[in-house]
Tab-separated table of C-alpha atoms in Angstrom:
chain	number	residue	atom	x	y	z
A	1	MET	CA	83.174	69.358	95.339
A	2	THR	CA	86.868	69.574	94.520
A	3	LYS	CA	88.719	72.781	95.358
A	4	GLN	CA	88.710	73.735	91.660
A	5	GLU	CA	84.953	73.214	91.460
A	6	ARG	CA	84.498	75.402	94.529
A	7	VAL	CA	86.633	78.135	92.960
A	8	THR	CA	84.554	77.972	89.760
A	9	PHE	CA	81.341	78.112	91.798
A	10	VAL	CA	82.569	81.266	93.596
A	11	ILE	CA	83.555	82.963	90.312
A	12	ASN	CA	80.264	82.126	88.561
A	13	THR	CA	78.042	83.075	91.507
A	14	LEU	CA	79.771	86.431	91.990
A	15	LYS	CA	79.603	87.182	88.264
A	16	GLU	CA	75.871	86.539	88.347
A	17	LEU	CA	75.306	88.699	91.443
A	18	TYR	CA	77.628	91.546	90.402
A	19	PRO	CA	77.794	91.804	86.596
A	20	THR	CA	78.743	95.466	87.000
A	21	ILE	CA	80.972	96.285	89.932
A	22	PRO	CA	80.796	99.630	91.698
A	23	VAL	CA	84.047	100.917	93.213
A	24	PRO	CA	83.385	101.488	96.943
A	25	LEU	CA	85.443	104.667	97.404
A	26	ASP	CA	84.544	107.860	95.526
A	27	HIS	CA	87.512	109.377	93.683
A	28	LYS	CA	88.370	111.092	90.418
A	29	ASP	CA	92.035	110.208	89.875
A	30	PRO	CA	94.894	108.151	91.369
A	31	TYR	CA	95.729	110.788	94.008
A	32	THR	CA	92.193	111.099	95.390
A	33	LEU	CA	91.887	107.297	95.371
A	34	LEU	CA	95.160	106.960	97.309
A	35	ILE	CA	93.947	109.417	99.959
A	36	ALA	CA	90.521	107.742	100.189
A	37	VAL	CA	92.076	104.289	100.626
A	38	LEU	CA	94.445	105.589	103.305
A	39	LEU	CA	91.469	107.095	105.164
A	40	SER	CA	89.507	103.832	104.930
A	41	ALA	CA	91.803	101.991	107.381
A	42	GLN	CA	89.561	100.967	110.312
A	43	CYS	CA	86.793	103.193	108.929
A	44	THR	CA	83.751	102.433	106.781
A	45	ASP	CA	83.722	103.423	103.113
A	46	VAL	CA	80.431	105.252	103.709
A	47	ARG	CA	82.113	107.497	106.290
A	48	VAL	CA	85.150	108.042	104.050
A	49	ASN	CA	82.867	109.087	101.160
A	50	GLN	CA	81.244	111.655	103.478
A	51	ILE	CA	84.594	113.141	104.530
A	52	THR	CA	86.638	113.160	101.294
A	53	PRO	CA	84.489	115.834	99.570
A	54	LEU	CA	85.245	118.179	102.493
A	55	LEU	CA	88.970	117.475	102.249
A	56	PHE	CA	89.134	117.553	98.441
A	57	ALA	CA	87.214	120.851	98.303
A	58	LYS	CA	90.314	122.339	99.948
A	59	ALA	CA	92.964	120.092	98.398
A	60	ASP	CA	92.493	117.414	95.729
A	61	ASN	CA	96.147	117.320	94.644
A	62	PRO	CA	99.477	117.131	96.485
A	63	TYR	CA	100.424	120.768	95.754
A	64	ASP	CA	97.315	122.121	97.497
A	65	MET	CA	97.531	119.498	100.251
A	66	VAL	CA	100.975	120.661	101.423
A	67	LYS	CA	99.662	124.226	101.653
A	68	MET	CA	97.534	122.972	104.546
A	69	SER	CA	99.005	122.106	107.925
A	70	VAL	CA	98.889	118.604	109.398
A	71	GLU	CA	96.594	120.068	112.050
A	72	GLU	CA	94.122	121.384	109.452
A	73	ILE	CA	94.044	118.023	107.672
A	74	LYS	CA	93.551	116.272	111.008
A	75	GLU	CA	90.513	118.411	111.885
A	76	ILE	CA	88.778	117.558	108.603
A	77	ILE	CA	89.473	113.805	108.677
A	78	ARG	CA	88.875	113.327	112.419
A	79	PRO	CA	85.576	111.392	111.897
A	80	CYS	CA	87.533	108.695	109.999
A	81	GLY	CA	89.516	107.749	113.104
A	82	LEU	CA	93.300	107.461	113.573
A	83	SER	CA	93.458	111.092	112.449
A	84	PRO	CA	96.879	111.934	113.988
A	85	MET	CA	98.585	109.158	112.009
A	86	LYS	CA	96.510	109.582	108.835
A	87	SER	CA	96.959	113.377	108.675
A	88	LYS	CA	100.757	113.038	108.983
A	89	GLY	CA	100.661	110.328	106.320
A	90	ILE	CA	98.589	112.431	103.899
A	91	TYR	CA	100.830	115.485	104.349
A	92	GLY	CA	104.042	113.432	104.191
A	93	LEU	CA	103.138	111.426	101.098
A	94	SER	CA	101.935	114.579	99.297
A	95	LYS	CA	105.328	116.186	99.957
A	96	ILE	CA	107.171	113.104	98.640
A	97	LEU	CA	104.967	112.945	95.512
A	98	ILE	CA	105.980	116.527	94.716
A	99	GLU	CA	109.679	116.054	95.530
A	100	LYS	CA	110.215	112.627	93.943
A	101	HIS	CA	107.394	111.948	91.487
A	102	ASP	CA	106.469	115.286	89.840
A	103	GLY	CA	103.282	115.410	91.899
A	104	LYS	CA	102.011	112.163	90.384
A	105	VAL	CA	101.115	108.879	92.083
A	106	PRO	CA	103.771	106.317	91.079
A	107	GLN	CA	102.672	103.199	89.200
A	108	SER	CA	104.656	100.592	91.102
A	109	PHE	CA	104.087	98.624	94.303
A	110	GLU	CA	107.595	99.426	95.535
A	111	ALA	CA	107.288	103.196	95.113
A	112	LEU	CA	103.794	103.267	96.621
A	113	GLU	CA	104.814	101.207	99.653
A	114	GLU	CA	107.688	103.628	100.317
A	115	LEU	CA	105.162	106.416	100.940
A	116	PRO	CA	104.205	107.222	104.563
A	117	ALA	CA	101.081	105.412	105.851
A	118	VAL	CA	100.832	103.339	102.644
A	119	GLY	CA	100.952	99.595	103.265
A	120	HIS	CA	100.704	96.681	100.845
A	121	LYS	CA	96.899	96.611	100.840
A	122	THR	CA	96.603	100.330	100.039
A	123	ALA	CA	99.207	99.989	97.279
A	124	SER	CA	97.323	96.985	95.863
A	125	VAL	CA	94.016	98.889	95.739
A	126	VAL	CA	95.653	101.834	93.943
A	127	MET	CA	97.501	99.589	91.486
A	128	SER	CA	94.352	97.639	90.610
A	129	GLN	CA	91.710	100.389	90.632
A	130	ALA	CA	93.722	103.385	89.407
A	131	PHE	CA	96.124	101.685	87.017
A	132	GLY	CA	94.455	98.380	86.104
A	133	VAL	CA	97.457	96.318	87.249
A	134	PRO	CA	96.411	92.847	88.505
A	135	ALA	CA	96.414	92.849	92.311
A	136	PHE	CA	94.416	91.166	95.050
A	137	PRO	CA	94.040	93.537	98.019
A	138	VAL	CA	92.825	91.524	101.005
A	139	ASP	CA	90.573	93.367	103.447
A	140	THR	CA	88.652	91.949	106.421
A	141	HIS	CA	85.745	90.789	104.216
A	142	ILE	CA	87.994	88.856	101.815
A	143	HIS	CA	90.024	87.394	104.684
A	144	ARG	CA	86.845	86.213	106.428
A	145	LEU	CA	85.198	84.801	103.297
A	146	MET	CA	88.241	82.987	101.949
A	147	TYR	CA	88.413	81.215	105.320
A	148	ARG	CA	84.654	80.552	105.494
A	149	TRP	CA	84.777	79.111	101.977
A	150	ASN	CA	87.644	76.827	102.968
A	151	LEU	CA	89.906	78.327	100.288
A	152	THR	CA	92.622	79.315	102.744
A	153	ASN	CA	93.845	78.307	106.183
A	154	GLY	CA	95.522	81.682	106.291
A	155	LYS	CA	95.951	82.930	109.803
A	156	ASN	CA	96.821	86.336	108.329
A	157	VAL	CA	96.101	88.449	105.268
A	158	VAL	CA	99.509	87.714	103.710
A	159	GLN	CA	98.706	83.990	103.473
A	160	THR	CA	95.145	84.706	102.317
A	161	GLU	CA	96.433	86.911	99.500
A	162	LYS	CA	98.894	84.209	98.384
A	163	ASP	CA	96.119	81.599	98.322
A	164	ALA	CA	93.717	83.891	96.443
A	165	LYS	CA	96.348	84.630	93.793
A	166	ARG	CA	97.139	80.944	93.442
A	167	LEU	CA	93.498	79.841	93.109
A	168	PHE	CA	91.927	82.557	90.956
A	169	PRO	CA	92.987	83.508	87.398
A	170	GLU	CA	95.037	86.702	87.320
A	171	GLU	CA	92.852	88.346	84.672
A	172	ILE	CA	89.861	88.453	87.064
A	173	TRP	CA	91.659	89.529	90.274
A	174	ASN	CA	90.725	93.208	89.949
A	175	ASP	CA	87.007	92.494	89.515
A	176	LEU	CA	86.894	89.538	91.868
A	177	HIS	CA	88.334	91.242	94.951
A	178	LEU	CA	85.617	93.918	94.667
A	179	GLN	CA	82.891	91.317	94.074
A	180	ILE	CA	83.965	89.439	97.217
A	181	ILE	CA	83.926	92.681	99.257
A	182	TRP	CA	80.366	93.490	98.134
A	183	TYR	CA	79.269	89.907	98.746
A	184	GLY	CA	80.780	89.948	102.243
A	185	ARG	CA	78.913	93.120	103.125
A	186	GLU	CA	75.562	92.032	101.689
A	187	TYR	CA	75.395	88.273	102.231
A	188	SER	CA	78.149	87.112	104.579
A	189	PRO	CA	78.907	89.748	107.222
A	190	ALA	CA	80.832	89.118	110.431
A	191	ARG	CA	77.810	90.132	112.536
A	192	GLY	CA	74.166	89.378	111.857
A	193	TRP	CA	75.136	86.602	109.458
A	194	ASP	CA	72.161	84.770	107.901
A	195	LEU	CA	73.308	81.506	106.329
A	196	GLU	CA	70.032	81.190	104.396
A	197	LYS	CA	70.971	84.260	102.333
A	198	ASP	CA	74.627	83.265	101.991
A	199	ILE	CA	74.469	80.859	99.040
A	200	ILE	CA	78.245	80.520	98.605
A	201	THR	CA	79.022	79.615	102.218
A	202	ARG	CA	75.930	77.403	102.378
A	203	THR	CA	77.166	75.477	99.330
A	204	ILE	CA	80.937	75.261	99.848
A	205	GLY	CA	81.542	76.516	103.408
A	206	ARG	CA	84.060	75.138	105.870
A	207	LYS	CA	82.399	72.388	107.922
A	208	THR	CA	83.355	73.908	111.289
A	209	ASN	CA	81.765	77.243	110.261
A	210	LEU	CA	78.552	75.533	109.163
A	211	ASP	CA	78.385	73.323	112.258
A	212	GLY	CA	79.111	76.328	114.497
A	213	TYR	CA	76.328	78.290	112.812
A	214	LYS	CA	73.782	75.499	113.361
A	215	LYS	CA	74.530	75.443	117.092
């Protein structure tokens, strides 16, 4: 298979498996999505979805969030891990949204990435899922699968994102990154990987990965 044929195979297989694509993090607007994505760093989406209702019951907008102290936020989000950093980030970005953006989440990568605790991946998720702007946020699943599928030699997520954007049509980025995440969780995890179930890797996988699996 040529690289283009492999790309087409990935697109078609994922479309078949995930014709409708659930969004992993529960939210109701751009602000609650931004907070949920920030909390998801080094934490499972399941855990985040258990904690955000507790936080949003007290504050689901920046104006209510800054009425809480960093310490109060930290207590609520503790189960998500990295709570000292994340609580400061949530309080700090809420303050900046009020002071600089009329309490609204800005619709640009630059403005989002200027907010405390918001990196490129978080900004990409918000831009794609809240505002429908084409983006390709690369998480651990996408990074792993793009390498397993021999579609990137990326040693880091920056390179993987570049390769993904080069290979896949822009109009499907927003759906595709979610489809790959779901596929990675269900069929091609890092641990407990069963190649028999993983049709994409079995068909187009990197030879070293396949040979390593057989051993």
